[in-house]
mmCIF file with all atom_site columns, N, CA and C in Angstrom:
data_model
loop_
_atom_site.group_PDB
_atom_site.id
_atom_site.type_symbol
_atom_site.label_atom_id
_atom_site.label_alt_id
_atom_site.label_comp_id
_atom_site.label_asym_id
_atom_site.label_entity_id
_atom_site.label_seq_id
_atom_site.pdbx_PDB_ins_code
_atom_site.Cartn_x
_atom_site.Cartn_y
_atom_site.Cartn_z
_atom_site.occupancy
_atom_site.B_iso_or_equiv
_atom_site.pdbx_formal_charge
_atom_site.auth_seq_id
_atom_site.auth_comp_id
_atom_site.auth_asym_id
_atom_site.auth_atom_id
_atom_site.pdbx_PDB_model_num
ATOM 1   N N  . UNK A 1 1  ? -25.465 -12.545 -1.164 1.00 0.00 ? 1  UNK A N  1
ATOM 2   C CA . UNK A 1 1  ? -25.426 -10.752 -1.192 1.00 0.00 ? 1  UNK A CA 1
ATOM 3   C C  . UNK A 1 1  ? -26.326 -10.557 -1.646 1.00 0.00 ? 1  UNK A C  1
ATOM 4   N N  . UNK A 1 2  ? -26.044 -11.036 -3.021 1.00 0.00 ? 2  UNK A N  1
ATOM 5   C CA . UNK A 1 2  ? -26.688 -9.852  -4.235 1.00 0.00 ? 2  UNK A CA 1
ATOM 6   C C  . UNK A 1 2  ? -28.573 -9.675  -4.086 1.00 0.00 ? 2  UNK A C  1
ATOM 7   N N  . UNK A 1 3  ? -28.053 -11.491 -3.745 1.00 0.00 ? 3  UNK A N  1
ATOM 8   C CA . UNK A 1 3  ? -29.975 -11.033 -3.399 1.00 0.00 ? 3  UNK A CA 1
ATOM 9   C C  . UNK A 1 3  ? -30.903 -11.360 -2.595 1.00 0.00 ? 3  UNK A C  1
ATOM 10  N N  . UNK A 1 4  ? -29.715 -10.833 -1.941 1.00 0.00 ? 4  UNK A N  1
ATOM 11  C CA . UNK A 1 4  ? -30.792 -9.893  -0.225 1.00 0.00 ? 4  UNK A CA 1
ATOM 12  C C  . UNK A 1 4  ? -31.341 -8.969  -0.464 1.00 0.00 ? 4  UNK A C  1
ATOM 13  N N  . UNK A 1 5  ? -29.658 -8.051  -0.399 1.00 0.00 ? 5  UNK A N  1
ATOM 14  C CA . UNK A 1 5  ? -29.562 -6.266  -1.670 1.00 0.00 ? 5  UNK A CA 1
ATOM 15  C C  . UNK A 1 5  ? -30.878 -6.497  -2.128 1.00 0.00 ? 5  UNK A C  1
ATOM 16  N N  . UNK A 1 6  ? -31.629 -6.986  -3.903 1.00 0.00 ? 6  UNK A N  1
ATOM 17  C CA . UNK A 1 6  ? -31.868 -6.816  -4.445 1.00 0.00 ? 6  UNK A CA 1
ATOM 18  C C  . UNK A 1 6  ? -34.081 -7.238  -4.294 1.00 0.00 ? 6  UNK A C  1
ATOM 19  N N  . UNK A 1 7  ? -33.537 -7.675  -3.573 1.00 0.00 ? 7  UNK A N  1
ATOM 20  C CA . UNK A 1 7  ? -34.914 -8.130  -2.585 1.00 0.00 ? 7  UNK A CA 1
ATOM 21  C C  . UNK A 1 7  ? -35.438 -7.606  -0.563 1.00 0.00 ? 7  UNK A C  1
ATOM 22  N N  . UNK A 1 8  ? -34.723 -6.938  -0.469 1.00 0.00 ? 8  UNK A N  1
ATOM 23  C CA . UNK A 1 8  ? -34.727 -6.453  0.186  1.00 0.00 ? 8  UNK A CA 1
ATOM 24  C C  . UNK A 1 8  ? -34.928 -4.434  -0.131 1.00 0.00 ? 8  UNK A C  1
ATOM 25  N N  . UNK A 1 9  ? -34.202 -4.207  -1.926 1.00 0.00 ? 9  UNK A N  1
ATOM 26  C CA . UNK A 1 9  ? -34.557 -3.132  -2.475 1.00 0.00 ? 9  UNK A CA 1
ATOM 27  C C  . UNK A 1 9  ? -36.024 -2.411  -2.575 1.00 0.00 ? 9  UNK A C  1
ATOM 28  N N  . UNK A 1 10 ? -36.747 -3.987  -3.265 1.00 0.00 ? 10 UNK A N  1
ATOM 29  C CA . UNK A 1 10 ? -37.442 -4.534  -3.606 1.00 0.00 ? 10 UNK A CA 1
ATOM 30  C C  . UNK A 1 10 ? -39.148 -4.297  -2.649 1.00 0.00 ? 10 UNK A C  1
ATOM 31  N N  . UNK A 1 11 ? -38.324 -5.206  -1.420 1.00 0.00 ? 11 UNK A N  1
ATOM 32  C CA . UNK A 1 11 ? -39.418 -5.201  -1.020 1.00 0.00 ? 11 UNK A CA 1
ATOM 33  C C  . UNK A 1 11 ? -39.624 -3.358  0.142  1.00 0.00 ? 11 UNK A C  1
ATOM 34  N N  . UNK A 1 12 ? -38.740 -2.691  0.587  1.00 0.00 ? 12 UNK A N  1
ATOM 35  C CA . UNK A 1 12 ? -39.344 -1.599  1.278  1.00 0.00 ? 12 UNK A CA 1
ATOM 36  C C  . UNK A 1 12 ? -39.204 -0.643  0.152  1.00 0.00 ? 12 UNK A C  1
ATOM 37  N N  . UNK A 1 13 ? -39.624 -0.993  -1.460 1.00 0.00 ? 13 UNK A N  1
ATOM 38  C CA . UNK A 1 13 ? -39.859 0.248   -2.127 1.00 0.00 ? 13 UNK A CA 1
ATOM 39  C C  . UNK A 1 13 ? -41.403 -0.020  -2.010 1.00 0.00 ? 13 UNK A C  1
ATOM 40  N N  . UNK A 1 14 ? -41.402 -1.429  -2.181 1.00 0.00 ? 14 UNK A N  1
ATOM 41  C CA . UNK A 1 14 ? -42.552 -1.635  -2.026 1.00 0.00 ? 14 UNK A CA 1
ATOM 42  C C  . UNK A 1 14 ? -43.640 -1.136  -0.471 1.00 0.00 ? 14 UNK A C  1
ATOM 43  N N  . UNK A 1 15 ? -43.325 -0.481  0.344  1.00 0.00 ? 15 UNK A N  1
ATOM 44  C CA . UNK A 1 15 ? -43.154 -0.189  1.475  1.00 0.00 ? 15 UNK A CA 1
ATOM 45  C C  . UNK A 1 15 ? -43.913 0.884   1.461  1.00 0.00 ? 15 UNK A C  1
ATOM 46  N N  . UNK A 1 16 ? -43.076 1.273   0.333  1.00 0.00 ? 16 UNK A N  1
ATOM 47  C CA . UNK A 1 16 ? -42.600 3.668   1.529  1.00 0.00 ? 16 UNK A CA 1
ATOM 48  C C  . UNK A 1 16 ? -44.257 3.476   0.221  1.00 0.00 ? 16 UNK A C  1
ATOM 49  N N  . UNK A 1 17 ? -45.482 3.157   1.354  1.00 0.00 ? 17 UNK A N  1
ATOM 50  C CA . UNK A 1 17 ? -46.341 4.050   1.162  1.00 0.00 ? 17 UNK A CA 1
ATOM 51  C C  . UNK A 1 17 ? -46.883 5.430   1.680  1.00 0.00 ? 17 UNK A C  1
ATOM 52  N N  . UNK A 1 18 ? -48.358 6.271   0.660  1.00 0.00 ? 18 UNK A N  1
ATOM 53  C CA . UNK A 1 18 ? -48.325 7.622   1.462  1.00 0.00 ? 18 UNK A CA 1
ATOM 54  C C  . UNK A 1 18 ? -49.908 8.080   0.556  1.00 0.00 ? 18 UNK A C  1
ATOM 55  N N  . UNK A 1 19 ? -50.835 9.033   1.125  1.00 0.00 ? 19 UNK A N  1
ATOM 56  C CA . UNK A 1 19 ? -51.904 9.262   0.537  1.00 0.00 ? 19 UNK A CA 1
ATOM 57  C C  . UNK A 1 19 ? -50.659 11.189  0.273  1.00 0.00 ? 19 UNK A C  1
ATOM 58  N N  . UNK A 1 20 ? -50.230 12.004  1.113  1.00 0.00 ? 20 UNK A N  1
ATOM 59  C CA . UNK A 1 20 ? -49.890 13.459  0.642  1.00 0.00 ? 20 UNK A CA 1
ATOM 60  C C  . UNK A 1 20 ? -48.454 13.185  0.427  1.00 0.00 ? 20 UNK A C  1
ATOM 61  N N  . UNK A 1 21 ? -48.115 14.694  -0.940 1.00 0.00 ? 21 UNK A N  1
ATOM 62  C CA . UNK A 1 21 ? -46.627 14.878  -0.984 1.00 0.00 ? 21 UNK A CA 1
ATOM 63  C C  . UNK A 1 21 ? -45.454 13.840  -0.191 1.00 0.00 ? 21 UNK A C  1
ATOM 64  N N  . UNK A 1 22 ? -45.938 15.015  0.976  1.00 0.00 ? 22 UNK A N  1
ATOM 65  C CA . UNK A 1 22 ? -44.873 15.026  2.146  1.00 0.00 ? 22 UNK A CA 1
ATOM 66  C C  . UNK A 1 22 ? -44.950 13.505  2.117  1.00 0.00 ? 22 UNK A C  1
ATOM 67  N N  . UNK A 1 23 ? -45.757 13.154  2.345  1.00 0.00 ? 23 UNK A N  1
ATOM 68  C CA . UNK A 1 23 ? -45.701 11.445  3.881  1.00 0.00 ? 23 UNK A CA 1
ATOM 69  C C  . UNK A 1 23 ? -45.218 10.675  2.536  1.00 0.00 ? 23 UNK A C  1
ATOM 70  N N  . UNK A 1 24 ? -45.210 10.653  0.764  1.00 0.00 ? 24 UNK A N  1
ATOM 71  C CA . UNK A 1 24 ? -45.108 9.933   0.355  1.00 0.00 ? 24 UNK A CA 1
ATOM 72  C C  . UNK A 1 24 ? -42.565 9.673   0.622  1.00 0.00 ? 24 UNK A C  1
ATOM 73  N N  . UNK A 1 25 ? -42.591 11.357  0.824  1.00 0.00 ? 25 UNK A N  1
ATOM 74  C CA . UNK A 1 25 ? -41.590 12.125  0.569  1.00 0.00 ? 25 UNK A CA 1
ATOM 75  C C  . UNK A 1 25 ? -40.892 11.238  1.565  1.00 0.00 ? 25 UNK A C  1
ATOM 76  N N  . UNK A 1 26 ? -40.644 11.756  2.832  1.00 0.00 ? 26 UNK A N  1
ATOM 77  C CA . UNK A 1 26 ? -40.734 11.158  4.478  1.00 0.00 ? 26 UNK A CA 1
ATOM 78  C C  . UNK A 1 26 ? -39.941 9.257   4.428  1.00 0.00 ? 26 UNK A C  1
ATOM 79  N N  . UNK A 1 27 ? -41.469 9.245   3.580  1.00 0.00 ? 27 UNK A N  1
ATOM 80  C CA . UNK A 1 27 ? -41.496 7.813   3.933  1.00 0.00 ? 27 UNK A CA 1
ATOM 81  C C  . UNK A 1 27 ? -39.891 7.337   2.507  1.00 0.00 ? 27 UNK A C  1
ATOM 82  N N  . UNK A 1 28 ? -39.898 7.868   1.549  1.00 0.00 ? 28 UNK A N  1
ATOM 83  C CA . UNK A 1 28 ? -38.832 7.449   0.870  1.00 0.00 ? 28 UNK A CA 1
ATOM 84  C C  . UNK A 1 28 ? -37.651 7.861   0.543  1.00 0.00 ? 28 UNK A C  1
ATOM 85  N N  . UNK A 1 29 ? -37.101 9.381   2.288  1.00 0.00 ? 29 UNK A N  1
ATOM 86  C CA . UNK A 1 29 ? -35.961 9.630   3.070  1.00 0.00 ? 29 UNK A CA 1
ATOM 87  C C  . UNK A 1 29 ? -35.893 8.048   3.729  1.00 0.00 ? 29 UNK A C  1
ATOM 88  N N  . UNK A 1 30 ? -36.814 8.184   4.830  1.00 0.00 ? 30 UNK A N  1
ATOM 89  C CA . UNK A 1 30 ? -36.101 6.821   5.561  1.00 0.00 ? 30 UNK A CA 1
ATOM 90  C C  . UNK A 1 30 ? -36.193 5.623   5.089  1.00 0.00 ? 30 UNK A C  1
ATOM 91  N N  . UNK A 1 31 ? -36.469 5.035   4.615  1.00 0.00 ? 31 UNK A N  1
ATOM 92  C CA . UNK A 1 31 ? -36.234 3.791   3.513  1.00 0.00 ? 31 UNK A CA 1
ATOM 93  C C  . UNK A 1 31 ? -35.034 4.595   3.236  1.00 0.00 ? 31 UNK A C  1
ATOM 94  N N  . UNK A 1 32 ? -34.176 4.897   2.276  1.00 0.00 ? 32 UNK A N  1
ATOM 95  C CA . UNK A 1 32 ? -33.133 5.160   1.326  1.00 0.00 ? 32 UNK A CA 1
ATOM 96  C C  . UNK A 1 32 ? -32.632 5.517   2.122  1.00 0.00 ? 32 UNK A C  1
ATOM 97  N N  . UNK A 1 33 ? -31.899 5.756   3.854  1.00 0.00 ? 33 UNK A N  1
ATOM 98  C CA . UNK A 1 33 ? -31.379 6.190   3.590  1.00 0.00 ? 33 UNK A CA 1
ATOM 99  C C  . UNK A 1 33 ? -31.039 5.025   4.867  1.00 0.00 ? 33 UNK A C  1
ATOM 100 N N  . UNK A 1 34 ? -32.209 4.151   5.538  1.00 0.00 ? 34 UNK A N  1
ATOM 101 C CA . UNK A 1 34 ? -31.337 3.121   5.948  1.00 0.00 ? 34 UNK A CA 1
ATOM 102 C C  . UNK A 1 34 ? -31.410 1.693   5.105  1.00 0.00 ? 34 UNK A C  1
ATOM 103 N N  . UNK A 1 35 ? -31.303 1.880   3.637  1.00 0.00 ? 35 UNK A N  1
ATOM 104 C CA . UNK A 1 35 ? -31.189 0.609   2.665  1.00 0.00 ? 35 UNK A CA 1
ATOM 105 C C  . UNK A 1 35 ? -29.900 1.128   2.525  1.00 0.00 ? 35 UNK A C  1
ATOM 106 N N  . UNK A 1 36 ? -29.086 2.519   2.247  1.00 0.00 ? 36 UNK A N  1
ATOM 107 C CA . UNK A 1 36 ? -28.052 3.384   2.721  1.00 0.00 ? 36 UNK A CA 1
ATOM 108 C C  . UNK A 1 36 ? -27.059 3.107   2.514  1.00 0.00 ? 36 UNK A C  1
ATOM 109 N N  . UNK A 1 37 ? -27.075 3.200   4.030  1.00 0.00 ? 37 UNK A N  1
ATOM 110 C CA . UNK A 1 37 ? -26.516 2.643   5.282  1.00 0.00 ? 37 UNK A CA 1
ATOM 111 C C  . UNK A 1 37 ? -26.316 1.276   5.342  1.00 0.00 ? 37 UNK A C  1
ATOM 112 N N  . UNK A 1 38 ? -27.080 -0.050  5.100  1.00 0.00 ? 38 UNK A N  1
ATOM 113 C CA . UNK A 1 38 ? -27.166 -1.300  4.205  1.00 0.00 ? 38 UNK A CA 1
ATOM 114 C C  . UNK A 1 38 ? -26.013 -1.459  3.740  1.00 0.00 ? 38 UNK A C  1
ATOM 115 N N  . UNK A 1 39 ? -25.677 -0.555  2.715  1.00 0.00 ? 39 UNK A N  1
ATOM 116 C CA . UNK A 1 39 ? -25.476 -0.996  1.503  1.00 0.00 ? 39 UNK A CA 1
ATOM 117 C C  . UNK A 1 39 ? -23.825 -0.042  1.705  1.00 0.00 ? 39 UNK A C  1
ATOM 118 N N  . UNK A 1 40 ? -24.009 1.181   3.036  1.00 0.00 ? 40 UNK A N  1
ATOM 119 C CA . UNK A 1 40 ? -22.661 1.694   2.770  1.00 0.00 ? 40 UNK A CA 1
ATOM 120 C C  . UNK A 1 40 ? -22.083 0.384   3.579  1.00 0.00 ? 40 UNK A C  1
ATOM 121 N N  . UNK A 1 41 ? -22.793 -0.007  5.091  1.00 0.00 ? 41 UNK A N  1
ATOM 122 C CA . UNK A 1 41 ? -21.940 -0.933  5.496  1.00 0.00 ? 41 UNK A CA 1
ATOM 123 C C  . UNK A 1 41 ? -20.926 -1.631  4.391  1.00 0.00 ? 41 UNK A C  1
ATOM 124 N N  . UNK A 1 42 ? -21.226 -2.505  3.325  1.00 0.00 ? 42 UNK A N  1
ATOM 125 C CA . UNK A 1 42 ? -20.891 -3.671  3.182  1.00 0.00 ? 42 UNK A CA 1
ATOM 126 C C  . UNK A 1 42 ? -20.504 -3.432  1.999  1.00 0.00 ? 42 UNK A C  1
ATOM 127 N N  . UNK A 1 43 ? -19.808 -2.093  1.719  1.00 0.00 ? 43 UNK A N  1
ATOM 128 C CA . UNK A 1 43 ? -19.104 -1.521  0.107  1.00 0.00 ? 43 UNK A CA 1
ATOM 129 C C  . UNK A 1 43 ? -18.418 -0.204  0.775  1.00 0.00 ? 43 UNK A C  1
ATOM 130 N N  . UNK A 1 44 ? -17.395 -0.152  0.404  1.00 0.00 ? 44 UNK A N  1
ATOM 131 C CA . UNK A 1 44 ? -16.136 0.827   0.849  1.00 0.00 ? 44 UNK A CA 1
ATOM 132 C C  . UNK A 1 44 ? -16.763 2.965   0.688  1.00 0.00 ? 44 UNK A C  1
ATOM 133 N N  . UNK A 1 45 ? -17.655 2.214   0.452  1.00 0.00 ? 45 UNK A N  1
ATOM 134 C CA . UNK A 1 45 ? -18.359 3.889   0.628  1.00 0.00 ? 45 UNK A CA 1
ATOM 135 C C  . UNK A 1 45 ? -18.640 4.033   1.643  1.00 0.00 ? 45 UNK A C  1
ATOM 136 N N  . UNK A 1 46 ? -18.680 3.844   3.296  1.00 0.00 ? 46 UNK A N  1
ATOM 137 C CA . UNK A 1 46 ? -19.242 3.487   4.578  1.00 0.00 ? 46 UNK A CA 1
ATOM 138 C C  . UNK A 1 46 ? -20.348 4.398   4.708  1.00 0.00 ? 46 UNK A C  1
ATOM 139 N N  . UNK A 1 47 ? -20.477 3.788   6.070  1.00 0.00 ? 47 UNK A N  1
ATOM 140 C CA . UNK A 1 47 ? -22.299 3.986   6.669  1.00 0.00 ? 47 UNK A CA 1
ATOM 141 C C  . UNK A 1 47 ? -22.697 5.536   6.374  1.00 0.00 ? 47 UNK A C  1
ATOM 142 N N  . UNK A 1 48 ? -22.384 6.058   6.855  1.00 0.00 ? 48 UNK A N  1
ATOM 143 C CA . UNK A 1 48 ? -22.897 7.227   6.683  1.00 0.00 ? 48 UNK A CA 1
ATOM 144 C C  . UNK A 1 48 ? -22.859 8.180   6.210  1.00 0.00 ? 48 UNK A C  1
ATOM 145 N N  . UNK A 1 49 ? -21.682 8.131   4.794  1.00 0.00 ? 49 UNK A N  1
ATOM 146 C CA . UNK A 1 49 ? -22.403 8.538   3.509  1.00 0.00 ? 49 UNK A CA 1
ATOM 147 C C  . UNK A 1 49 ? -23.172 8.103   2.622  1.00 0.00 ? 49 UNK A C  1
ATOM 148 N N  . UNK A 1 50 ? -23.081 6.484   2.926  1.00 0.00 ? 50 UNK A N  1
ATOM 149 C CA . UNK A 1 50 ? -24.628 5.487   1.880  1.00 0.00 ? 50 UNK A CA 1
ATOM 150 C C  . UNK A 1 50 ? -25.814 5.950   2.500  1.00 0.00 ? 50 UNK A C  1
ATOM 151 N N  . UNK A 1 51 ? -25.366 5.878   3.822  1.00 0.00 ? 51 UNK A N  1
ATOM 152 C CA . UNK A 1 51 ? -27.230 7.345   4.746  1.00 0.00 ? 51 UNK A CA 1
ATOM 153 C C  . UNK A 1 51 ? -27.348 8.458   4.277  1.00 0.00 ? 51 UNK A C  1
ATOM 154 N N  . UNK A 1 52 ? -26.991 9.299   4.038  1.00 0.00 ? 52 UNK A N  1
ATOM 155 C CA . UNK A 1 52 ? -26.844 10.375  2.658  1.00 0.00 ? 52 UNK A CA 1
ATOM 156 C C  . UNK A 1 52 ? -27.638 9.900   1.971  1.00 0.00 ? 52 UNK A C  1
ATOM 157 N N  . UNK A 1 53 ? -26.409 9.323   0.630  1.00 0.00 ? 53 UNK A N  1
ATOM 158 C CA . UNK A 1 53 ? -26.425 9.940   -0.392 1.00 0.00 ? 53 UNK A CA 1
ATOM 159 C C  . UNK A 1 53 ? -28.640 8.469   -0.679 1.00 0.00 ? 53 UNK A C  1
ATOM 160 N N  . UNK A 1 54 ? -29.002 7.738   0.226  1.00 0.00 ? 54 UNK A N  1
ATOM 161 C CA . UNK A 1 54 ? -29.642 6.958   -0.170 1.00 0.00 ? 54 UNK A CA 1
ATOM 162 C C  . UNK A 1 54 ? -31.143 7.387   0.861  1.00 0.00 ? 54 UNK A C  1
ATOM 163 N N  . UNK A 1 55 ? -30.622 9.311   1.701  1.00 0.00 ? 55 UNK A N  1
ATOM 164 C CA . UNK A 1 55 ? -32.152 9.587   1.193  1.00 0.00 ? 55 UNK A CA 1
ATOM 165 C C  . UNK A 1 55 ? -31.939 10.658  1.027  1.00 0.00 ? 55 UNK A C  1
ATOM 166 N N  . UNK A 1 56 ? -31.561 11.096  0.257  1.00 0.00 ? 56 UNK A N  1
ATOM 167 C CA . UNK A 1 56 ? -31.282 11.841  -0.589 1.00 0.00 ? 56 UNK A CA 1
ATOM 168 C C  . UNK A 1 56 ? -32.296 11.388  -1.605 1.00 0.00 ? 56 UNK A C  1
ATOM 169 N N  . UNK A 1 57 ? -32.093 10.722  -2.571 1.00 0.00 ? 57 UNK A N  1
ATOM 170 C CA . UNK A 1 57 ? -32.836 9.719   -4.238 1.00 0.00 ? 57 UNK A CA 1
ATOM 171 C C  . UNK A 1 57 ? -33.711 8.940   -3.085 1.00 0.00 ? 57 UNK A C  1
ATOM 172 N N  . UNK A 1 58 ? -33.515 8.540   -1.908 1.00 0.00 ? 58 UNK A N  1
ATOM 173 C CA . UNK A 1 58 ? -35.287 7.693   -1.820 1.00 0.00 ? 58 UNK A CA 1
ATOM 174 C C  . UNK A 1 58 ? -36.380 9.442   -1.711 1.00 0.00 ? 58 UNK A C  1
ATOM 175 N N  . UNK A 1 59 ? -36.258 10.176  -1.015 1.00 0.00 ? 59 UNK A N  1
ATOM 176 C CA . UNK A 1 59 ? -36.441 11.766  -0.638 1.00 0.00 ? 59 UNK A CA 1
ATOM 177 C C  . UNK A 1 59 ? -37.527 11.560  -1.932 1.00 0.00 ? 59 UNK A C  1
ATOM 178 N N  . UNK A 1 60 ? -36.374 11.643  -2.556 1.00 0.00 ? 60 UNK A N  1
ATOM 179 C CA . UNK A 1 60 ? -36.978 12.348  -3.933 1.00 0.00 ? 60 UNK A CA 1
ATOM 180 C C  . UNK A 1 60 ? -37.742 11.584  -4.868 1.00 0.00 ? 60 UNK A C  1
ATOM 181 N N  . UNK A 1 61 ? -37.387 10.079  -5.216 1.00 0.00 ? 61 UNK A N  1
ATOM 182 C CA . UNK A 1 61 ? -38.206 9.650   -5.840 1.00 0.00 ? 61 UNK A CA 1
ATOM 183 C C  . UNK A 1 61 ? -39.528 9.344   -4.748 1.00 0.00 ? 61 UNK A C  1
ATOM 184 N N  . UNK A 1 62 ? -39.797 9.594   -3.707 1.00 0.00 ? 62 UNK A N  1
ATOM 185 C CA . UNK A 1 62 ? -41.012 8.791   -2.886 1.00 0.00 ? 62 UNK A CA 1
ATOM 186 C C  . UNK A 1 62 ? -41.661 10.514  -2.322 1.00 0.00 ? 62 UNK A C  1
ATOM 187 N N  . UNK A 1 63 ? -40.741 12.407  -3.167 1.00 0.00 ? 63 UNK A N  1
ATOM 188 C CA . UNK A 1 63 ? -41.803 13.035  -3.836 1.00 0.00 ? 63 UNK A CA 1
ATOM 189 C C  . UNK A 1 63 ? -42.331 12.944  -5.187 1.00 0.00 ? 63 UNK A C  1
ATOM 190 N N  . UNK A 1 64 ? -41.963 12.884  -6.209 1.00 0.00 ? 64 UNK A N  1
ATOM 191 C CA . UNK A 1 64 ? -41.990 11.952  -7.634 1.00 0.00 ? 64 UNK A CA 1
ATOM 192 C C  . UNK A 1 64 ? -42.617 10.881  -7.964 1.00 0.00 ? 64 UNK A C  1
ATOM 193 N N  . UNK A 1 65 ? -43.384 10.331  -6.433 1.00 0.00 ? 65 UNK A N  1
ATOM 194 C CA . UNK A 1 65 ? -44.059 10.016  -7.259 1.00 0.00 ? 65 UNK A CA 1
ATOM 195 C C  . UNK A 1 65 ? -46.017 9.955   -6.871 1.00 0.00 ? 65 UNK A C  1
ATOM 196 N N  . UNK A 1 66 ? -46.961 8.739   -7.399 1.00 0.00 ? 66 UNK A N  1
ATOM 197 C CA . UNK A 1 66 ? -48.602 9.078   -7.206 1.00 0.00 ? 66 UNK A CA 1
ATOM 198 C C  . UNK A 1 66 ? -48.655 8.411   -5.908 1.00 0.00 ? 66 UNK A C  1
ATOM 199 N N  . UNK A 1 67 ? -49.881 8.501   -5.357 1.00 0.00 ? 67 UNK A N  1
ATOM 200 C CA . UNK A 1 67 ? -49.745 7.751   -4.738 1.00 0.00 ? 67 UNK A CA 1
ATOM 201 C C  . UNK A 1 67 ? -50.672 6.286   -5.370 1.00 0.00 ? 67 UNK A C  1
ATOM 202 N N  . UNK A 1 68 ? -50.319 5.546   -4.943 1.00 0.00 ? 68 UNK A N  1
ATOM 203 C CA . UNK A 1 68 ? -51.310 4.157   -5.359 1.00 0.00 ? 68 UNK A CA 1
ATOM 204 C C  . UNK A 1 68 ? -52.642 3.887   -4.963 1.00 0.00 ? 68 UNK A C  1
ATOM 205 N N  . UNK A 1 69 ? -53.693 3.724   -5.332 1.00 0.00 ? 69 UNK A N  1
ATOM 206 C CA . UNK A 1 69 ? -55.135 2.865   -4.779 1.00 0.00 ? 69 UNK A CA 1
ATOM 207 C C  . UNK A 1 69 ? -56.212 1.675   -5.754 1.00 0.00 ? 69 UNK A C  1
#
Protein backbone atom coordinates (compact mmCIF):
# COMPACT_ATOMS: atom_id res chain seq x y z
CA UNK A 1 0.00 0.00 0.00
CA UNK A 2 2.86 2.38 0.80
CA UNK A 3 4.36 1.84 -2.66
CA UNK A 4 1.06 2.69 -4.32
CA UNK A 5 0.67 5.89 -2.29
CA UNK A 6 4.23 7.03 -3.03
CA UNK A 7 3.91 6.27 -6.73
CA UNK A 8 0.56 8.07 -6.92
CA UNK A 9 1.99 11.13 -5.19
CA UNK A 10 4.97 11.25 -7.55
CA UNK A 11 2.86 10.85 -10.67
CA UNK A 12 0.34 13.47 -9.59
CA UNK A 13 3.11 15.87 -8.67
CA UNK A 14 4.60 15.59 -12.13
CA UNK A 15 1.20 16.12 -13.73
CA UNK A 16 0.62 19.50 -12.04
CA UNK A 17 1.69 21.91 -14.75
CA UNK A 18 0.58 25.39 -15.68
CA UNK A 19 1.86 28.50 -17.36
CA UNK A 20 0.63 31.04 -14.83
CA UNK A 21 0.77 31.29 -11.07
CA UNK A 22 -3.01 30.83 -10.82
CA UNK A 23 -3.09 27.73 -13.01
CA UNK A 24 -0.40 26.05 -10.95
CA UNK A 25 -2.20 26.94 -7.71
CA UNK A 26 -5.53 25.56 -8.96
CA UNK A 27 -4.11 22.33 -10.39
CA UNK A 28 -1.95 21.82 -7.31
CA UNK A 29 -4.97 22.37 -5.07
CA UNK A 30 -7.09 19.91 -7.02
CA UNK A 31 -4.42 17.25 -7.04
CA UNK A 32 -3.71 17.84 -3.36
CA UNK A 33 -7.38 17.59 -2.44
CA UNK A 34 -7.75 14.31 -4.30
CA UNK A 35 -4.60 12.86 -2.79
CA UNK A 36 -5.55 14.10 0.68
CA UNK A 37 -9.01 12.54 0.41
CA UNK A 38 -7.45 9.24 -0.62
CA UNK A 39 -4.97 9.31 2.25
CA UNK A 40 -7.69 10.44 4.66
CA UNK A 41 -9.87 7.51 3.61
CA UNK A 42 -7.23 4.96 4.62
CA UNK A 43 -6.18 6.71 7.85
CA UNK A 44 -8.09 7.78 10.95
CA UNK A 45 -7.92 11.41 9.75
CA UNK A 46 -11.04 11.13 7.58
CA UNK A 47 -11.85 12.01 3.98
CA UNK A 48 -12.97 15.64 4.40
CA UNK A 49 -10.12 16.79 6.65
CA UNK A 50 -7.65 14.99 4.38
CA UNK A 51 -9.08 16.73 1.31
CA UNK A 52 -9.00 20.15 3.00
CA UNK A 53 -5.43 19.77 4.21
CA UNK A 54 -4.25 18.26 0.92
CA UNK A 55 -5.95 21.00 -1.11
CA UNK A 56 -4.37 23.75 0.95
CA UNK A 57 -0.91 22.22 0.78
CA UNK A 58 -1.25 21.45 -2.93
CA UNK A 59 -2.36 24.98 -3.76
CA UNK A 60 0.52 26.43 -1.77
CA UNK A 61 3.08 24.21 -3.44
CA UNK A 62 1.58 24.83 -6.88
CA UNK A 63 1.68 28.58 -6.37
CA UNK A 64 5.27 28.44 -5.11
CA UNK A 65 6.63 26.58 -8.12
CA UNK A 66 7.86 27.99 -11.39
CA UNK A 67 6.79 26.72 -14.82
CA UNK A 68 8.98 24.05 -16.38
CA UNK A 69 10.11 24.41 -19.95
